[in-house]
Short mmCIF file of N, CA and C in Angstrom, two decimals:
data_model
loop_
_atom_site.label_atom_id
_atom_site.label_comp_id
_atom_site.label_asym_id
_atom_site.label_seq_id
_atom_site.Cartn_x
_atom_site.Cartn_y
_atom_site.Cartn_z
N UNK A 1 0.85 -1.17 0.00
CA UNK A 1 0.00 0.00 0.00
C UNK A 1 0.90 1.23 0.00
N UNK A 2 0.48 2.27 -0.68
CA UNK A 2 1.26 3.48 -0.82
C UNK A 2 0.88 4.48 0.27
N UNK A 3 1.87 5.00 0.96
CA UNK A 3 1.67 6.06 1.95
C UNK A 3 2.48 7.26 1.48
N UNK A 4 1.81 8.32 1.07
CA UNK A 4 2.49 9.49 0.57
C UNK A 4 2.84 10.44 1.70
N UNK A 5 3.88 11.23 1.47
CA UNK A 5 4.24 12.28 2.42
C UNK A 5 3.27 13.44 2.23
N UNK A 6 3.22 14.34 3.19
CA UNK A 6 2.35 15.52 3.08
C UNK A 6 2.75 16.37 1.88
N UNK A 7 4.03 16.45 1.60
CA UNK A 7 4.51 17.23 0.45
C UNK A 7 4.04 16.62 -0.87
N UNK A 8 4.09 15.29 -0.98
CA UNK A 8 3.61 14.62 -2.19
C UNK A 8 2.11 14.82 -2.37
N UNK A 9 1.34 14.72 -1.29
CA UNK A 9 -0.11 14.93 -1.37
C UNK A 9 -0.42 16.37 -1.78
N UNK A 10 0.32 17.31 -1.25
CA UNK A 10 0.09 18.71 -1.60
C UNK A 10 0.36 18.96 -3.08
N UNK A 11 1.40 18.34 -3.61
CA UNK A 11 1.72 18.55 -5.03
C UNK A 11 0.69 17.88 -5.94
N UNK A 12 0.08 16.79 -5.51
CA UNK A 12 -1.00 16.17 -6.30
C UNK A 12 -2.18 17.13 -6.38
N UNK A 13 -2.46 17.85 -5.30
CA UNK A 13 -3.60 18.77 -5.27
C UNK A 13 -3.43 19.96 -6.20
N UNK A 14 -2.21 20.22 -6.66
CA UNK A 14 -1.99 21.29 -7.64
C UNK A 14 -2.64 20.95 -8.98
N UNK A 15 -2.87 19.68 -9.24
CA UNK A 15 -3.55 19.23 -10.46
C UNK A 15 -5.01 18.98 -10.14
N UNK A 16 -5.77 20.05 -9.88
CA UNK A 16 -7.14 19.92 -9.41
C UNK A 16 -8.05 19.21 -10.40
N UNK A 17 -7.72 19.23 -11.68
CA UNK A 17 -8.54 18.52 -12.68
C UNK A 17 -8.27 17.01 -12.67
N UNK A 18 -7.27 16.59 -11.92
CA UNK A 18 -6.92 15.17 -11.83
C UNK A 18 -7.42 14.53 -10.54
N UNK A 19 -8.29 15.22 -9.84
CA UNK A 19 -8.87 14.66 -8.61
C UNK A 19 -10.31 14.26 -8.90
N UNK A 20 -10.64 13.02 -8.60
CA UNK A 20 -11.98 12.49 -8.82
C UNK A 20 -12.58 12.07 -7.49
N UNK A 21 -13.80 12.47 -7.24
CA UNK A 21 -14.53 12.08 -6.03
C UNK A 21 -15.65 11.16 -6.45
N UNK A 22 -15.68 9.96 -5.88
CA UNK A 22 -16.69 8.97 -6.23
C UNK A 22 -17.37 8.43 -4.98
N UNK A 23 -18.67 8.26 -5.06
CA UNK A 23 -19.41 7.62 -3.99
C UNK A 23 -20.25 6.52 -4.60
N UNK A 24 -20.11 5.32 -4.08
CA UNK A 24 -20.86 4.17 -4.59
C UNK A 24 -22.12 4.03 -3.74
N UNK A 25 -23.28 4.28 -4.38
CA UNK A 25 -24.56 4.22 -3.69
C UNK A 25 -25.52 3.36 -4.50
N UNK A 26 -26.15 2.40 -3.86
CA UNK A 26 -27.15 1.55 -4.51
C UNK A 26 -27.91 0.79 -3.42
N UNK A 27 -28.90 0.01 -3.84
CA UNK A 27 -29.67 -0.79 -2.91
C UNK A 27 -28.81 -1.90 -2.32
N UNK A 28 -29.27 -2.50 -1.24
CA UNK A 28 -28.58 -3.61 -0.60
C UNK A 28 -28.41 -4.75 -1.61
N UNK A 29 -27.24 -5.39 -1.59
CA UNK A 29 -26.90 -6.53 -2.46
C UNK A 29 -26.94 -6.19 -3.95
N UNK A 30 -26.50 -5.00 -4.30
CA UNK A 30 -26.39 -4.64 -5.71
C UNK A 30 -24.94 -4.43 -6.14
N UNK A 31 -23.97 -4.92 -5.36
CA UNK A 31 -22.57 -4.95 -5.79
C UNK A 31 -21.73 -3.74 -5.44
N UNK A 32 -22.14 -2.94 -4.48
CA UNK A 32 -21.35 -1.76 -4.10
C UNK A 32 -19.97 -2.16 -3.57
N UNK A 33 -19.94 -3.09 -2.65
CA UNK A 33 -18.66 -3.50 -2.05
C UNK A 33 -17.81 -4.26 -3.06
N UNK A 34 -18.42 -5.00 -3.95
CA UNK A 34 -17.68 -5.71 -5.00
C UNK A 34 -17.02 -4.71 -5.94
N UNK A 35 -17.75 -3.69 -6.35
CA UNK A 35 -17.18 -2.64 -7.20
C UNK A 35 -16.05 -1.91 -6.48
N UNK A 36 -16.27 -1.58 -5.23
CA UNK A 36 -15.25 -0.88 -4.44
C UNK A 36 -14.00 -1.75 -4.31
N UNK A 37 -14.16 -3.03 -4.02
CA UNK A 37 -13.02 -3.95 -3.93
C UNK A 37 -12.24 -3.97 -5.24
N UNK A 38 -12.94 -3.96 -6.36
CA UNK A 38 -12.26 -4.00 -7.67
C UNK A 38 -11.44 -2.73 -7.89
N UNK A 39 -11.97 -1.59 -7.52
CA UNK A 39 -11.23 -0.34 -7.66
C UNK A 39 -10.03 -0.29 -6.72
N UNK A 40 -10.21 -0.76 -5.50
CA UNK A 40 -9.11 -0.80 -4.53
C UNK A 40 -8.03 -1.78 -5.01
N UNK A 41 -8.43 -2.85 -5.64
CA UNK A 41 -7.48 -3.81 -6.21
C UNK A 41 -6.65 -3.16 -7.31
N UNK A 42 -7.28 -2.39 -8.19
CA UNK A 42 -6.57 -1.70 -9.27
C UNK A 42 -5.55 -0.71 -8.73
N UNK A 43 -5.80 -0.17 -7.54
CA UNK A 43 -4.85 0.76 -6.91
C UNK A 43 -3.70 0.01 -6.24
N UNK A 44 -3.78 -1.32 -6.19
CA UNK A 44 -2.71 -2.12 -5.62
C UNK A 44 -2.80 -2.31 -4.12
N UNK A 45 -3.98 -2.03 -3.54
CA UNK A 45 -4.15 -2.14 -2.09
C UNK A 45 -4.44 -3.58 -1.69
N UNK A 46 -5.27 -4.28 -2.47
CA UNK A 46 -5.56 -5.70 -2.22
C UNK A 46 -5.25 -6.49 -3.48
N UNK A 47 -5.08 -7.79 -3.34
CA UNK A 47 -4.75 -8.63 -4.48
C UNK A 47 -5.97 -8.88 -5.36
N UNK A 48 -5.72 -9.18 -6.61
CA UNK A 48 -6.81 -9.47 -7.55
C UNK A 48 -7.59 -10.70 -7.11
N UNK A 49 -6.92 -11.62 -6.46
CA UNK A 49 -7.59 -12.84 -5.99
C UNK A 49 -8.66 -12.53 -4.94
N UNK A 50 -8.42 -11.48 -4.14
CA UNK A 50 -9.37 -11.12 -3.08
C UNK A 50 -10.40 -10.08 -3.50
N UNK A 51 -10.20 -9.46 -4.65
CA UNK A 51 -11.13 -8.41 -5.10
C UNK A 51 -12.52 -9.02 -5.29
N UNK A 52 -13.51 -8.37 -4.75
CA UNK A 52 -14.89 -8.84 -4.87
C UNK A 52 -15.36 -9.62 -3.66
N UNK A 53 -14.42 -10.17 -2.91
CA UNK A 53 -14.81 -10.95 -1.72
C UNK A 53 -14.19 -10.40 -0.44
N UNK A 54 -13.21 -9.52 -0.56
CA UNK A 54 -12.49 -9.03 0.62
C UNK A 54 -13.34 -8.10 1.48
N UNK A 55 -14.25 -7.36 0.86
CA UNK A 55 -15.05 -6.36 1.57
C UNK A 55 -14.11 -5.45 2.35
N UNK A 56 -13.10 -4.94 1.66
CA UNK A 56 -12.03 -4.14 2.25
C UNK A 56 -12.54 -2.92 3.00
N UNK A 57 -13.57 -2.28 2.49
CA UNK A 57 -14.07 -1.05 3.09
C UNK A 57 -15.01 -1.30 4.27
N UNK A 58 -15.45 -2.52 4.46
CA UNK A 58 -16.28 -2.86 5.62
C UNK A 58 -15.36 -3.11 6.80
N UNK A 59 -15.13 -2.07 7.58
CA UNK A 59 -14.11 -2.13 8.63
C UNK A 59 -14.64 -2.58 9.99
N UNK A 60 -15.93 -2.52 10.17
CA UNK A 60 -16.52 -2.91 11.46
C UNK A 60 -16.75 -4.43 11.50
N UNK A 61 -16.63 -5.00 12.67
CA UNK A 61 -16.81 -6.45 12.84
C UNK A 61 -18.22 -6.88 12.45
N UNK A 62 -19.24 -6.08 12.81
CA UNK A 62 -20.61 -6.47 12.49
C UNK A 62 -20.88 -6.39 10.98
N UNK A 63 -20.16 -5.52 10.27
CA UNK A 63 -20.31 -5.46 8.81
C UNK A 63 -19.73 -6.73 8.17
N UNK A 64 -18.56 -7.14 8.64
CA UNK A 64 -17.94 -8.36 8.13
C UNK A 64 -18.80 -9.58 8.44
N UNK A 65 -19.32 -9.61 9.65
CA UNK A 65 -20.14 -10.73 10.11
C UNK A 65 -21.43 -10.87 9.30
N UNK A 66 -22.12 -9.74 9.10
CA UNK A 66 -23.42 -9.76 8.42
C UNK A 66 -23.32 -9.65 6.90
N UNK A 67 -22.13 -9.26 6.40
CA UNK A 67 -21.94 -9.14 4.96
C UNK A 67 -22.65 -7.95 4.34
N UNK A 68 -22.87 -6.90 5.13
CA UNK A 68 -23.50 -5.69 4.61
C UNK A 68 -22.72 -4.47 5.09
N UNK A 69 -22.77 -3.40 4.31
CA UNK A 69 -22.13 -2.15 4.69
C UNK A 69 -23.09 -1.36 5.57
N UNK A 70 -22.65 -0.99 6.76
CA UNK A 70 -23.48 -0.24 7.70
C UNK A 70 -23.03 1.22 7.75
N UNK A 71 -21.73 1.44 7.79
CA UNK A 71 -21.19 2.79 7.91
C UNK A 71 -20.33 3.11 6.68
N UNK A 72 -20.55 4.29 6.10
CA UNK A 72 -19.75 4.71 4.94
C UNK A 72 -18.28 4.80 5.31
N UNK A 73 -17.42 4.38 4.40
CA UNK A 73 -15.98 4.41 4.60
C UNK A 73 -15.33 5.00 3.35
N UNK A 74 -14.31 5.82 3.55
CA UNK A 74 -13.63 6.45 2.42
C UNK A 74 -12.18 6.04 2.32
N UNK A 75 -11.65 6.13 1.10
CA UNK A 75 -10.25 5.84 0.83
C UNK A 75 -9.80 6.73 -0.32
N UNK A 76 -8.54 7.15 -0.30
CA UNK A 76 -7.95 7.89 -1.40
C UNK A 76 -6.96 6.98 -2.11
N UNK A 77 -7.05 6.93 -3.43
CA UNK A 77 -6.19 6.05 -4.22
C UNK A 77 -5.45 6.87 -5.26
N UNK A 78 -4.21 6.48 -5.54
CA UNK A 78 -3.35 7.17 -6.50
C UNK A 78 -3.16 6.32 -7.74
N UNK A 79 -3.29 6.95 -8.89
CA UNK A 79 -3.04 6.28 -10.16
C UNK A 79 -2.20 7.20 -11.03
N UNK A 80 -1.36 6.62 -11.87
CA UNK A 80 -0.70 7.37 -12.93
C UNK A 80 -1.31 6.87 -14.23
N UNK A 81 -1.96 7.78 -14.94
CA UNK A 81 -2.75 7.42 -16.11
C UNK A 81 -2.52 8.44 -17.22
N UNK A 82 -2.21 7.95 -18.42
CA UNK A 82 -2.05 8.82 -19.57
C UNK A 82 -3.40 8.92 -20.26
N UNK A 83 -4.07 10.06 -20.09
CA UNK A 83 -5.43 10.23 -20.61
C UNK A 83 -5.47 10.20 -22.13
N UNK A 84 -4.42 10.75 -22.80
CA UNK A 84 -4.39 10.76 -24.26
C UNK A 84 -4.24 9.35 -24.84
N UNK A 85 -3.39 8.54 -24.23
CA UNK A 85 -3.17 7.18 -24.71
C UNK A 85 -4.22 6.21 -24.16
N UNK A 86 -4.89 6.60 -23.08
CA UNK A 86 -5.91 5.74 -22.49
C UNK A 86 -5.34 4.53 -21.78
N UNK A 87 -4.19 4.71 -21.12
CA UNK A 87 -3.58 3.57 -20.45
C UNK A 87 -2.89 3.99 -19.15
N UNK A 88 -2.76 3.02 -18.26
CA UNK A 88 -2.06 3.24 -17.01
C UNK A 88 -0.58 3.41 -17.34
N UNK A 89 0.04 4.45 -16.77
CA UNK A 89 1.44 4.73 -17.06
C UNK A 89 2.33 3.67 -16.43
N UNK A 90 2.16 3.46 -15.13
CA UNK A 90 2.92 2.42 -14.42
C UNK A 90 2.25 2.18 -13.08
N UNK A 91 2.51 1.01 -12.54
CA UNK A 91 2.01 0.74 -11.20
C UNK A 91 3.16 0.97 -10.23
N UNK A 92 2.81 1.30 -9.00
CA UNK A 92 3.83 1.62 -8.01
C UNK A 92 4.29 0.37 -7.29
N UNK A 93 5.60 0.21 -7.16
CA UNK A 93 6.17 -0.90 -6.41
C UNK A 93 6.73 -0.36 -5.11
N UNK A 94 6.08 -0.72 -4.01
CA UNK A 94 6.52 -0.20 -2.71
C UNK A 94 7.07 -1.31 -1.82
N UNK A 95 7.29 -2.49 -2.38
CA UNK A 95 7.73 -3.62 -1.57
C UNK A 95 9.07 -3.37 -0.89
N UNK A 96 9.97 -2.65 -1.56
CA UNK A 96 11.31 -2.42 -1.01
C UNK A 96 11.46 -1.03 -0.40
N UNK A 97 10.38 -0.31 -0.25
CA UNK A 97 10.43 1.05 0.29
C UNK A 97 10.12 1.06 1.78
N UNK A 98 10.80 1.90 2.56
CA UNK A 98 10.50 1.99 3.99
C UNK A 98 9.13 2.60 4.22
N UNK A 99 8.34 1.95 5.04
CA UNK A 99 7.00 2.42 5.41
C UNK A 99 6.09 2.67 4.23
N UNK A 100 6.37 2.03 3.09
CA UNK A 100 5.49 2.15 1.94
C UNK A 100 5.55 3.47 1.21
N UNK A 101 6.50 4.35 1.56
CA UNK A 101 6.60 5.64 0.88
C UNK A 101 7.45 5.47 -0.37
N UNK A 102 6.85 5.62 -1.54
CA UNK A 102 7.61 5.44 -2.78
C UNK A 102 8.51 6.64 -3.05
N UNK A 103 9.81 6.39 -3.17
CA UNK A 103 10.75 7.49 -3.38
C UNK A 103 10.81 7.90 -4.84
N UNK A 104 10.33 7.04 -5.74
CA UNK A 104 10.44 7.30 -7.17
C UNK A 104 9.19 7.91 -7.79
N UNK A 105 8.21 8.33 -7.01
CA UNK A 105 6.99 8.90 -7.55
C UNK A 105 7.21 10.36 -7.88
N UNK A 106 6.98 10.68 -9.14
CA UNK A 106 7.07 12.06 -9.59
C UNK A 106 5.66 12.53 -9.91
N UNK A 107 5.20 13.55 -9.22
CA UNK A 107 3.85 14.06 -9.42
C UNK A 107 3.85 14.92 -10.68
N UNK A 108 2.97 14.58 -11.63
CA UNK A 108 2.90 15.33 -12.89
C UNK A 108 1.48 15.27 -13.43
N UNK A 109 1.28 15.66 -14.69
CA UNK A 109 -0.06 15.72 -15.27
C UNK A 109 -0.73 14.36 -15.39
N UNK A 110 0.04 13.27 -15.26
CA UNK A 110 -0.52 11.92 -15.32
C UNK A 110 -0.88 11.36 -13.94
N UNK A 111 -0.73 12.18 -12.89
CA UNK A 111 -1.03 11.75 -11.52
C UNK A 111 -2.50 12.02 -11.21
N UNK A 112 -3.20 10.99 -10.78
CA UNK A 112 -4.63 11.11 -10.45
C UNK A 112 -4.87 10.64 -9.03
N UNK A 113 -5.72 11.40 -8.34
CA UNK A 113 -6.13 11.04 -6.99
C UNK A 113 -7.64 10.76 -7.03
N UNK A 114 -8.02 9.56 -6.61
CA UNK A 114 -9.44 9.19 -6.59
C UNK A 114 -9.85 9.01 -5.14
N UNK A 115 -10.81 9.83 -4.71
CA UNK A 115 -11.39 9.71 -3.37
C UNK A 115 -12.66 8.90 -3.50
N UNK A 116 -12.69 7.73 -2.90
CA UNK A 116 -13.79 6.79 -3.06
C UNK A 116 -14.50 6.57 -1.74
N UNK A 117 -15.83 6.64 -1.76
CA UNK A 117 -16.64 6.38 -0.57
C UNK A 117 -17.58 5.22 -0.88
N UNK A 118 -17.52 4.20 -0.05
CA UNK A 118 -18.43 3.05 -0.14
C UNK A 118 -19.54 3.27 0.88
N UNK A 119 -20.77 3.46 0.40
CA UNK A 119 -21.91 3.75 1.29
C UNK A 119 -22.78 2.54 1.50
#
């Protein structure tokens, strides 16, 4: 998982057109948590094998137990995406980085911040 420094987060905010705010809202058992898991997987937070079943955003014990989302939870995810080419620029490798802070991340016009809320 990627943990950015305050300076890196501040520089991402300079690209205000690259910030997306999303809230997943639908009826019970219509795939909100499955969709959220898939997006979190694409950000590299959970493995593809667990996407759709991890219920990553259901943080309370009773949510996990009952299999339903009770309280909205938010997460911010970082992507590098070339909008003209329509492809992901690169994925971040933080396995060898201390505390998950990527030293090789350069914030530029291809840097996107997605704020996601699972309701």
